[in-house]
Coordinates of C-alpha atoms and ligand atoms in Angstrom, one line a residue:
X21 CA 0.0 0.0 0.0
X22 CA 1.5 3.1 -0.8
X23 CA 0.9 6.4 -2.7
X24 CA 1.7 7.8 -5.7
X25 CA 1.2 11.4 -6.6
X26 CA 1.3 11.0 -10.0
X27 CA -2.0 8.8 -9.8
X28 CA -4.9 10.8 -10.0
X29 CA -6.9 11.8 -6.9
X30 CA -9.1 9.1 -5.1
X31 CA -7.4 6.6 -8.1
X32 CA -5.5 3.5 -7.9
X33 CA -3.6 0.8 -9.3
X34 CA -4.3 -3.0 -7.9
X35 CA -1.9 -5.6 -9.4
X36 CA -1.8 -9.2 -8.3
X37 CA 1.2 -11.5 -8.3
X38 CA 2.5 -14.6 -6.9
X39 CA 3.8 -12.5 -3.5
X40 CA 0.7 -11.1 -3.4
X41 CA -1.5 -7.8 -3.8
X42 CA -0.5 -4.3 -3.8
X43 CA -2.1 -1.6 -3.8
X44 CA -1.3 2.0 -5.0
X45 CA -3.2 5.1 -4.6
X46 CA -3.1 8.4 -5.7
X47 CA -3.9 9.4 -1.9
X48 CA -5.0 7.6 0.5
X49 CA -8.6 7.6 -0.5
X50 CA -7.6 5.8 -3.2
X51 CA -5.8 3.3 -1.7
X52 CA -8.8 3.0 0.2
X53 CA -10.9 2.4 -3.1
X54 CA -8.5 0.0 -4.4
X55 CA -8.8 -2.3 -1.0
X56 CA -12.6 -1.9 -1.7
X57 CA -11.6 -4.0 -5.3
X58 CA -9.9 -6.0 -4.2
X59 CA -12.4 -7.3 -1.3
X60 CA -14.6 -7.6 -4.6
X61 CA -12.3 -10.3 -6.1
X62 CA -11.8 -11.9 -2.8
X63 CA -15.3 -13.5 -3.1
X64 CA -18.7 -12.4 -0.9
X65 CA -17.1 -14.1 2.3
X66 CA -14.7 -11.2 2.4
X67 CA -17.9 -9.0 3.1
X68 CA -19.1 -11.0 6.1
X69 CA -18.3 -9.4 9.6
X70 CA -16.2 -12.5 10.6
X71 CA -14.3 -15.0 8.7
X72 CA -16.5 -18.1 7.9
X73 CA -13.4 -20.5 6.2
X74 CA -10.4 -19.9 5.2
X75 CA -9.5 -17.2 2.5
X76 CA -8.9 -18.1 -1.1
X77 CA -5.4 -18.9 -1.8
X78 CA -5.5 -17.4 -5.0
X79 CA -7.1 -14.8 -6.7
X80 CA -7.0 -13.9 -10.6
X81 CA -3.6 -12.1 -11.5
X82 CA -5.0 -8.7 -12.6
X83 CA -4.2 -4.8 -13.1
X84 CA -6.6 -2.5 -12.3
X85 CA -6.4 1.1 -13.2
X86 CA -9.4 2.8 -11.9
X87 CA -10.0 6.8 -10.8
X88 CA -13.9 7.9 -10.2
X89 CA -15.4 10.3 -13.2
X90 CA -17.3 12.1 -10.3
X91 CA -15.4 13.8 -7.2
X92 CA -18.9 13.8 -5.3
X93 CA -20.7 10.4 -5.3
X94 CA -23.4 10.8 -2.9
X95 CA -26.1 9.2 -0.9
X96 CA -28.8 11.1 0.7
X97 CA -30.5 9.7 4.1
X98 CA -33.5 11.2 4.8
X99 CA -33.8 10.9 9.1
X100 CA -36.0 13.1 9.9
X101 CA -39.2 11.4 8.4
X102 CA -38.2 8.1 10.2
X103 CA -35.5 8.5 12.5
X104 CA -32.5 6.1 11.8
X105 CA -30.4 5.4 15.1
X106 CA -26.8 5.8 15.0
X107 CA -26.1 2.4 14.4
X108 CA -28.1 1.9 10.9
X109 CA -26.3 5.0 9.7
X110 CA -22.7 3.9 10.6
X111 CA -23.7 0.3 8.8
X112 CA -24.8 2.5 5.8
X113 CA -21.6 4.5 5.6
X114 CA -20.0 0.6 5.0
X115 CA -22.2 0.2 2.0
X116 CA -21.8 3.0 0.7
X117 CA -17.9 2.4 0.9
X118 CA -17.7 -1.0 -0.3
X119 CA -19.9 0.9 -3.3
X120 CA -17.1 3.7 -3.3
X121 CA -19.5 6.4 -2.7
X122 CA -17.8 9.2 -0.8
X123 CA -20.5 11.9 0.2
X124 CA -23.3 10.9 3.0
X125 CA -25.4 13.7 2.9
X126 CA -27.8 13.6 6.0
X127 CA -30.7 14.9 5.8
X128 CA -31.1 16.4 9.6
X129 CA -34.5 18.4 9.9
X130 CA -37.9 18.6 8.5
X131 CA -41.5 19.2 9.5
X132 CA -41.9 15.7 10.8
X133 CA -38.8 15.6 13.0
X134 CA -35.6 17.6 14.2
X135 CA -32.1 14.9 14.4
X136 CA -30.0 16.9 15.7
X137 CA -29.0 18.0 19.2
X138 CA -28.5 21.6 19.8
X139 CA -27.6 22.5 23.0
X140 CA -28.1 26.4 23.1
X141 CA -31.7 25.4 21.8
X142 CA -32.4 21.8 24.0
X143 CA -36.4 21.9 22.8
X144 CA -35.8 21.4 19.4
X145 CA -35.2 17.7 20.4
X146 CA -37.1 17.8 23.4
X147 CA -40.2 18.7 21.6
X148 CA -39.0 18.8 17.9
X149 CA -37.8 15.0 17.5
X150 CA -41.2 13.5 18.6
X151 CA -44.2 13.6 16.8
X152 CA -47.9 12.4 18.7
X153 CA -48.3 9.6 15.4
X154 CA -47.6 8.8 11.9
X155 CA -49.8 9.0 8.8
X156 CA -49.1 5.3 7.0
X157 CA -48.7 5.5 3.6
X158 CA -50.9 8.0 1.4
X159 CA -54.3 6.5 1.4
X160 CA -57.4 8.4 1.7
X161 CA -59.3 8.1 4.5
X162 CA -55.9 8.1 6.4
X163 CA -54.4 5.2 8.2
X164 CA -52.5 6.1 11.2
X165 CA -50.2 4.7 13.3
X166 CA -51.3 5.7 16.8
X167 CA -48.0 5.1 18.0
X168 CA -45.5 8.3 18.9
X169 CA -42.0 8.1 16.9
X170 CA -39.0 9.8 17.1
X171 CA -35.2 10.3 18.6
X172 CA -32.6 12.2 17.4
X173 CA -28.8 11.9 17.4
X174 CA -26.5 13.5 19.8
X175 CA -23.6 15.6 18.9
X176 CA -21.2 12.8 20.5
X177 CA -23.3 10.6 18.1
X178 CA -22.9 12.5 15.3
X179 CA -19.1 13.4 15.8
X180 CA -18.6 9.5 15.7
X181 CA -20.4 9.3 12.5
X182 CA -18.2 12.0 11.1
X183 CA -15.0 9.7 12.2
X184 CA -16.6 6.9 11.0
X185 CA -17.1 8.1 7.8
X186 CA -13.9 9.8 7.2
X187 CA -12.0 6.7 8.0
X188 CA -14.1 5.3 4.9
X189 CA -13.1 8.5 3.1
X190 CA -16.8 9.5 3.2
X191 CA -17.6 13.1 4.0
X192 CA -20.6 13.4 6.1
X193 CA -22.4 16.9 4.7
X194 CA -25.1 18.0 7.4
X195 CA -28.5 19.6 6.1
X196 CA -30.3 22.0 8.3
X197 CA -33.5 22.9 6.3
X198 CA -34.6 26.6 6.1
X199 CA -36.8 28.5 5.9
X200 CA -39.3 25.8 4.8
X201 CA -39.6 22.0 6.1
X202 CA -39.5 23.8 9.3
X203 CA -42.4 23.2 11.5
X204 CA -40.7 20.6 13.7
X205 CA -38.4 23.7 14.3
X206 CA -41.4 26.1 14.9
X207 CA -43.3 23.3 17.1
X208 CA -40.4 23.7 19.8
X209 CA -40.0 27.6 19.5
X210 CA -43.1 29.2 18.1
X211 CA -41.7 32.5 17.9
X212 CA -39.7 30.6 14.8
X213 CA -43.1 30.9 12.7
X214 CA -45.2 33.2 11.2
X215 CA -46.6 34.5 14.3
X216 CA -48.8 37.0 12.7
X217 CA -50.6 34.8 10.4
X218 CA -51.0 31.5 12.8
X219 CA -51.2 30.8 16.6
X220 CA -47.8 28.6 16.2
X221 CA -47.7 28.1 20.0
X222 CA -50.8 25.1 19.0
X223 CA -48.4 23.9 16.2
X224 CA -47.2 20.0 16.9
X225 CA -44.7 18.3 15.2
X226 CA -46.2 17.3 11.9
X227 CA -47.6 13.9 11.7
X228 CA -48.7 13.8 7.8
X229 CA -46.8 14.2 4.8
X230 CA -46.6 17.1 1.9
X231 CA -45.6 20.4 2.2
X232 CA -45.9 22.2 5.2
X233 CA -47.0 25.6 5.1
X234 CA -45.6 26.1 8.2
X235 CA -42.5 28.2 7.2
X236 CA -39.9 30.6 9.3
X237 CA -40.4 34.2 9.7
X238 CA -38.2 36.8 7.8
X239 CA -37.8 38.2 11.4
X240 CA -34.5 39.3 12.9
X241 CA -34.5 36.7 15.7
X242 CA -34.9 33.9 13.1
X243 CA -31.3 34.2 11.3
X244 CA -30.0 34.7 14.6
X245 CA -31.8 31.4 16.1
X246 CA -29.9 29.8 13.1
X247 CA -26.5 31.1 13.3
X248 CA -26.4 29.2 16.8
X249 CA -28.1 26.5 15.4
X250 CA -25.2 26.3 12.6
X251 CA -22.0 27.1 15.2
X252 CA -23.0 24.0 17.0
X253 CA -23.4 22.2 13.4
X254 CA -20.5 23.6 12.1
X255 CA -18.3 22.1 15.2
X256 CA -19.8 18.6 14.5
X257 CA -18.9 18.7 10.8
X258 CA -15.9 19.2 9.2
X259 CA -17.4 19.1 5.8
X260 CA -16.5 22.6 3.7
X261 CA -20.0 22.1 1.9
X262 CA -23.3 22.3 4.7
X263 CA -26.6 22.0 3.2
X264 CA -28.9 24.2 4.3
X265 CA -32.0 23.4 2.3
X266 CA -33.8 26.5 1.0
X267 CA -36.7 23.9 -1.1
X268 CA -40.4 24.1 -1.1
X269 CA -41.1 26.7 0.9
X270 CA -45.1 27.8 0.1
X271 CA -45.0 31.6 0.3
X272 CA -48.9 32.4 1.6
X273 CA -48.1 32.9 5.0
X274 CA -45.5 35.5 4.1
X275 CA -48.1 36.6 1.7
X276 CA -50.6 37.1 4.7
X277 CA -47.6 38.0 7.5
X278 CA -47.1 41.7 8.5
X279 CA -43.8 41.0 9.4
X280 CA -43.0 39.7 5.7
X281 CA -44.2 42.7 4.1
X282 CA -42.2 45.3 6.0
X283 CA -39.1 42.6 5.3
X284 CA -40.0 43.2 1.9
X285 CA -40.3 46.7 2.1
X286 CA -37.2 47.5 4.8
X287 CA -34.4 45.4 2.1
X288 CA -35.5 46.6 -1.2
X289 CA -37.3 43.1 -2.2
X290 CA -39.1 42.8 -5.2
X291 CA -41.3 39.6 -4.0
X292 CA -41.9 37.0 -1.5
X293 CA -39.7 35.0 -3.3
X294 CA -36.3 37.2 -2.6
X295 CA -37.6 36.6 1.2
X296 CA -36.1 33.5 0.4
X297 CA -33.0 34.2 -0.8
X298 CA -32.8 36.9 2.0
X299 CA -32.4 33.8 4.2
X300 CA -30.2 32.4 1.4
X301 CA -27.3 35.0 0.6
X302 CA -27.5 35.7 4.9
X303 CA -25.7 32.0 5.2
X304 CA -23.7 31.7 2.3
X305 CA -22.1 35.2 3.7
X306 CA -22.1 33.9 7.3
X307 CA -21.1 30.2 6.0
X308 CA -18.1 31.8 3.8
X309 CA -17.0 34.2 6.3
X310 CA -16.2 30.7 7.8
X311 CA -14.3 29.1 5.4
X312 CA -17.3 26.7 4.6
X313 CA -19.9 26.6 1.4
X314 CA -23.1 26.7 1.4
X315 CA -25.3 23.8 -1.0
X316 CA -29.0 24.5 -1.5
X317 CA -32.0 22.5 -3.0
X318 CA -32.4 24.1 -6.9
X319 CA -35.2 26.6 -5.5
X320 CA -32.0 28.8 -4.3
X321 CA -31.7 30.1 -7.9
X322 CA -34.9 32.0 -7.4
X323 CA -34.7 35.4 -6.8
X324 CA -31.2 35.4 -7.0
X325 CA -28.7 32.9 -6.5
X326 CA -26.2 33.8 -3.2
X327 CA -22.7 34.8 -4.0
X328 CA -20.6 31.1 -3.6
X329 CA -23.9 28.7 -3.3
X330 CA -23.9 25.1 -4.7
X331 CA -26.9 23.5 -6.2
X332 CA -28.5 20.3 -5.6
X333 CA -30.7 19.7 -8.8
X334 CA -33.3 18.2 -7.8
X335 CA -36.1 18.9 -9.7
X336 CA -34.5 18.3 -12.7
X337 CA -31.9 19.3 -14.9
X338 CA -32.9 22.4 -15.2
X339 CA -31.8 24.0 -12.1
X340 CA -28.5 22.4 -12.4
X341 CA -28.1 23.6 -16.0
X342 CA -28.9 26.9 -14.8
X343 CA -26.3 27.1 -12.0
X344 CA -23.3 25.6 -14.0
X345 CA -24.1 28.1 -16.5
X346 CA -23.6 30.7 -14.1
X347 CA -20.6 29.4 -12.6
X348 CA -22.3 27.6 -10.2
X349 CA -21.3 23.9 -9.1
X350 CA -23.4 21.1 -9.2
X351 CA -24.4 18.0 -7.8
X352 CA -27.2 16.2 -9.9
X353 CA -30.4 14.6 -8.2
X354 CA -33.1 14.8 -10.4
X355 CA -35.7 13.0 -8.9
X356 CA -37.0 11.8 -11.9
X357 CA -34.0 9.6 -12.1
X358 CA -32.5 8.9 -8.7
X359 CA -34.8 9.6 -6.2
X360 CA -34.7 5.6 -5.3
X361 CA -37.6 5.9 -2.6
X362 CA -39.8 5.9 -5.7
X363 CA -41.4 2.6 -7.2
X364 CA -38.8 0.4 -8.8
X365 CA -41.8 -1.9 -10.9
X366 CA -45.0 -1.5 -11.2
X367 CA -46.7 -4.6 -9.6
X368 CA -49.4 -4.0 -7.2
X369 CA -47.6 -6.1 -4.6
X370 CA -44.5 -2.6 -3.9
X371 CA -45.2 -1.8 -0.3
X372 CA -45.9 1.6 0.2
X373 CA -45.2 2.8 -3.6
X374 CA -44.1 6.4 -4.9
X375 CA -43.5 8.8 -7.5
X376 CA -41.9 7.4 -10.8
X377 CA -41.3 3.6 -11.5
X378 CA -37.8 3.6 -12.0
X379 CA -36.4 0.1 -12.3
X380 CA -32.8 -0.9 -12.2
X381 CA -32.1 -0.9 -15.6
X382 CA -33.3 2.7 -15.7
X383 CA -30.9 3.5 -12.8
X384 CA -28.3 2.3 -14.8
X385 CA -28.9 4.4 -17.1
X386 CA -28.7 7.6 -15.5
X387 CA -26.5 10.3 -16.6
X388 CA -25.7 12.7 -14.6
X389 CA -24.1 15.1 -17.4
X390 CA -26.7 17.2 -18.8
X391 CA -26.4 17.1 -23.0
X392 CA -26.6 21.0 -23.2
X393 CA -23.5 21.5 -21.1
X394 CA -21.6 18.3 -23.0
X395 CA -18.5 20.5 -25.0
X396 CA -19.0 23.2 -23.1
X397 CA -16.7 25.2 -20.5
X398 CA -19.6 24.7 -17.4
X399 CA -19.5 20.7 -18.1
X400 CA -17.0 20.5 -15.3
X401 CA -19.2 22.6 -13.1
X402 CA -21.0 19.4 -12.5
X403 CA -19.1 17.9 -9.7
X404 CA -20.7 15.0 -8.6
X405 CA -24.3 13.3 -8.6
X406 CA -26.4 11.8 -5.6
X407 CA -29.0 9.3 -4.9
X408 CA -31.6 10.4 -2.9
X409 CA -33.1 7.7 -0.1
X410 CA -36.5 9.9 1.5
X411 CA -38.3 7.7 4.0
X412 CA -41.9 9.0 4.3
X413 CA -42.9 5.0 4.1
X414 CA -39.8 3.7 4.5
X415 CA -40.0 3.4 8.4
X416 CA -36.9 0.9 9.3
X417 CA -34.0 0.1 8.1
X418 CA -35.1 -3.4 6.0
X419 CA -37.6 -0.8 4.5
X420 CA -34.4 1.3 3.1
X421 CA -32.6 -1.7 1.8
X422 CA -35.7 -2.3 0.0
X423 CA -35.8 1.0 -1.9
X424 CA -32.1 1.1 -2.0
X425 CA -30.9 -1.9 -3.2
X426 CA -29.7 -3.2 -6.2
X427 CA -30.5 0.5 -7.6
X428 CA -27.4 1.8 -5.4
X429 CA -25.4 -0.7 -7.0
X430 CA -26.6 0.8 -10.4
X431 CA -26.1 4.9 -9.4
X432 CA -22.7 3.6 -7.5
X433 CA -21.4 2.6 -10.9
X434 CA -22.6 5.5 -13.1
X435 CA -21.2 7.6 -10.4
X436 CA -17.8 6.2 -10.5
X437 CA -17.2 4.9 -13.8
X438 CA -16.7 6.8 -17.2
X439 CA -20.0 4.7 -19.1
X440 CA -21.1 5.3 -22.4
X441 CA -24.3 7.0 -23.4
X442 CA -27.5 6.0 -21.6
X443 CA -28.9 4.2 -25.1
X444 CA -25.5 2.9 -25.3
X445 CA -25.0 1.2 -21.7
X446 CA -24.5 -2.4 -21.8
X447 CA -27.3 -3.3 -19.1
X448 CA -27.5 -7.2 -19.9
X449 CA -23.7 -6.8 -18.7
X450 CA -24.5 -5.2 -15.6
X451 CA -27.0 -7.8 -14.3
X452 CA -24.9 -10.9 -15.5
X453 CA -22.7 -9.1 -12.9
X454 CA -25.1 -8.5 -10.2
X455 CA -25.9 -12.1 -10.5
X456 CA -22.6 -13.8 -10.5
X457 CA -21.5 -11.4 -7.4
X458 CA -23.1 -8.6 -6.5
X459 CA -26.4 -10.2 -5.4
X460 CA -24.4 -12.4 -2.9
X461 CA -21.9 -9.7 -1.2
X462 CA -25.1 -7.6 -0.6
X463 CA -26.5 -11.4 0.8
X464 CA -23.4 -11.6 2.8
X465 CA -23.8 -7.8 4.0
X466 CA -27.6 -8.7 5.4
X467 CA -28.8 -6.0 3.0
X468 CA -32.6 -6.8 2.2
X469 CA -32.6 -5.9 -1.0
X470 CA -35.7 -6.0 -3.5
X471 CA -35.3 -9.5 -5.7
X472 CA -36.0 -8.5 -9.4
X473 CA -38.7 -11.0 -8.9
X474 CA -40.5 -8.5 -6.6
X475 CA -41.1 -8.4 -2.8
X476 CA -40.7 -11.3 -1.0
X477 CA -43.9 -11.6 1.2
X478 CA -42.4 -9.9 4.3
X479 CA -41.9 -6.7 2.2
X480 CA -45.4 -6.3 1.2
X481 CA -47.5 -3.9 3.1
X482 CA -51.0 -4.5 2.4
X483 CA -54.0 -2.2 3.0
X484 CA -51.1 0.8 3.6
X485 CA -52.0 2.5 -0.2
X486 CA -48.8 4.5 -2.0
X487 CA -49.4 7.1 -4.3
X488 CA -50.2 5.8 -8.1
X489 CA -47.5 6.5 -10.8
X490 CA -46.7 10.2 -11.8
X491 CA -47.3 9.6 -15.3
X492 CA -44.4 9.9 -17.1
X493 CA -41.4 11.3 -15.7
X494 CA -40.8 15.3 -16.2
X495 CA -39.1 18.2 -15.0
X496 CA -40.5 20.8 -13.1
X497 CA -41.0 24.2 -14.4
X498 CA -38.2 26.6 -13.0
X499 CA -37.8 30.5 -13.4
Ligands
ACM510 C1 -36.9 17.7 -2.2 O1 -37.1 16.6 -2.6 N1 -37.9 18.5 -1.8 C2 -35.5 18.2 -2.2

């Protein structure tokens, strides 16, 4: 094991001989990657948590030369709908290394639930990470599940994620949603809301799904309330990118809120929707006066996009076309494409189903390149792409193998590897793969992944109804 400056960044070179492996890197992330192939060729034993028999004695004799095409290959976990304990989120950061995916983007807040602990602010878990019951599924008359939910991590938990991670060469990137997806927020300190418009001192922690319209006040406590918020975030993460959100935030309470309209008035604002980059171009300042960056949903390009902000592109291509154009990096998300807790076939038997079918083979063929910007000098402003794991019904951690796996396998390898064009991908290939190895290290891993066959009968959830297929898959519009 050694490295080798001349090899590119997070790339390696594995050769095989009679005396044995070695492994070069051109850091040590990508000595870290090459370990991570050669585990692969080492057989789905080598993924178990404890030797079962002996090792194989030999291996093929290759060399690999391999670098990732992307230098942000990322996962999204989603938290704050269902909480995920500590422990299911370290075992995710070894998936997602022994998929070589290096960004686990964690999805911290949101109306149904805040993860975090804060200690300037202790009621935003004390009263912010419960909620009274859960809506199950989408299914009208509701079905609830009477039962409370909730937890959140603390720091200490969350500082031995980031270690975790970065021993995996995983950067954890922390979101802190604002100023939408924010009534769990405004349940624990009501002065957080819209106080004008609503009583928010009834609000509970939401127990439904949607869009809240619950959103933060363009008041001058509220960026303060979050600039503690964010010190305390900021000593937990390391990460030079923080999230902090800035999506589907409905603008009728501003519309109705006092407050708003003398905001409006007071900076010069043309609309309600430059509220929302008031909030916006206040942290990428206060995040950049810190050495950090600041990495928004695609709905920061309205109303003007803040100074240094990244883009997650979520709603589409659009948005992240948009942003490279102007200089902007890019992570691409569409969840058209890679939002993997949507359907994944289109049998009545997919517990709890969602947004688009997107099957496997459509995963794998995924391009996270818009063809607008191919040729062009903002090509390289796309740095990276993500898989996005939300968990309205996915409510343990067999539910998020379900939806994740073997599409993560799929996104892992467009992420990584330089394919060809979508039409072009060699799919039969892929799953020839999957089935002579893949399927059994994800066995060997205990990840209960979907069977292309469909859901074995644990996985159903009958009598919890989805939401039917979106039709066929489109973009949003965007400004
Ligand atoms: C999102 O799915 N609202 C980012």
């Amino acid at each position: 094991m050694a490295v080798d400056p001349a090899l590119p960044s997070e790339g390696y070179r594995l050769t095989v001989g009679p005396d044995g492996a070695t492994i070069t890197g051109g850091d040590e992330a990508g000595v870290f990657w090459g370990r991570q192939t050669l585990r692969q060729l080492l057989g789905p034993d080598a993924y178990r948590r404890a030797p079962i028999r002996p090792a194989p004695r030999t291996l093929p004799y290759p060399t690999i030369e391999d670098e990732p095409r992307f230098a942000w290959r990322g996962l999204l976990l989603d938290v704050a709908r269902h909480f995920m304990p500590k422990d299911g989120v370290l075992r995710y950061l070894d998936l997602m290394a022994a998929h070589k995916l290096n960004v686990l983007h964690l999805h911290l807040t949101d109306d149904q639930g805040w993860r975090v602990e804060i200690r300037s602010r202790p009621r935003l878990t004390e009263v912010g990470a419960w909620r009274r019951r859960t809506r199950l599924g989408r299914g009208d008359p509701p079905v609830w599940d009477e039962r409370p939910h909730g937890g959140f991590c603390t720091q200490d938990d969350l500082r031995e994620i980031v270690a975790y991670a970065a021993a995996r060469h995983i950067t954890v990137v922390p979101e802190i949603e604002m100023p939408g997806h924010s009534q769990a927020a405004i349940a624990a300190y009501p002065e957080l809301g819209n106080t004008d418009v609503v009583d928010t001192a009834r609000l509970e922690v939401a127990t439904g799904w949607g869009v809240s319209p619950h959103v933060l006040a363009p008041a001058d406590q509220v960026p303060r309330f979050y600039e503690d918020v964010l010190t305390e975030v900021l000593e937990i993460f390391p990460s030079r990118f923080v999230h902090i959100g800035g999506d589907e935030r409905p603008k009728d309470q501003w519309r109705a809120s006092a407050t708003a309209q003398a905001r409006i008035r007071a900076e010069g604002l043309r609309d309600k929707a430059e509220l929302q980059s008031w909030f916006i171009r206040h942290f990428d300042r206060w995040l950049a006066e810190r050495g950090r960056r600041l990495i928004g949903w695609d709905e920061v390009l309205e109303g003007g996009l803040a100074e240094g902000a990244a883009v997650a592109s979520w709603q589409g291509y659009a948005g992240g076309v948009m942003a490279a154009r102007a200089g902007r990096d890019v992570v691409m998300c569409p969840m058209q494409e890679v939002y993997l807790d949507h359907w994944q076939a289109g049998g009545d038997d997919e517990p709890v189903p969602f947004g688009w079918v997107r099957t496997l083979r459509d995963v794998y063929r995924f391009e996270p390149g818009p063809p607008e910007l191919a040729g062009t000098e903002h090509a390289a402003r796309i740095i990276g792409a993500q898989a996005d794991m939300w968990t309205e019904a996915a409510d343990s951690q067999q539910r998020v193998d379900y939806r994740l796996f073997p599409r993560l396998a799929a996104f892992a390898e467009v992420a990584w590897s330089d394919l060809p064009a979508p039409d072009e991908r060699d799919f039969e290939n892929f799953r020839r793969r999957m089935d002579a190895a893949h399927y059994a290290r994800l066995d060997a891993m205990g990840v209960a992944y979907r069977p292309l066959s469909g859901p074995l009968p644990g996985r159903r959830r009958p009598g919890i109804p989805g939401l039917p297929f979106a039709g066929p898959p489109r973009e949003r519009s965007h400004p």
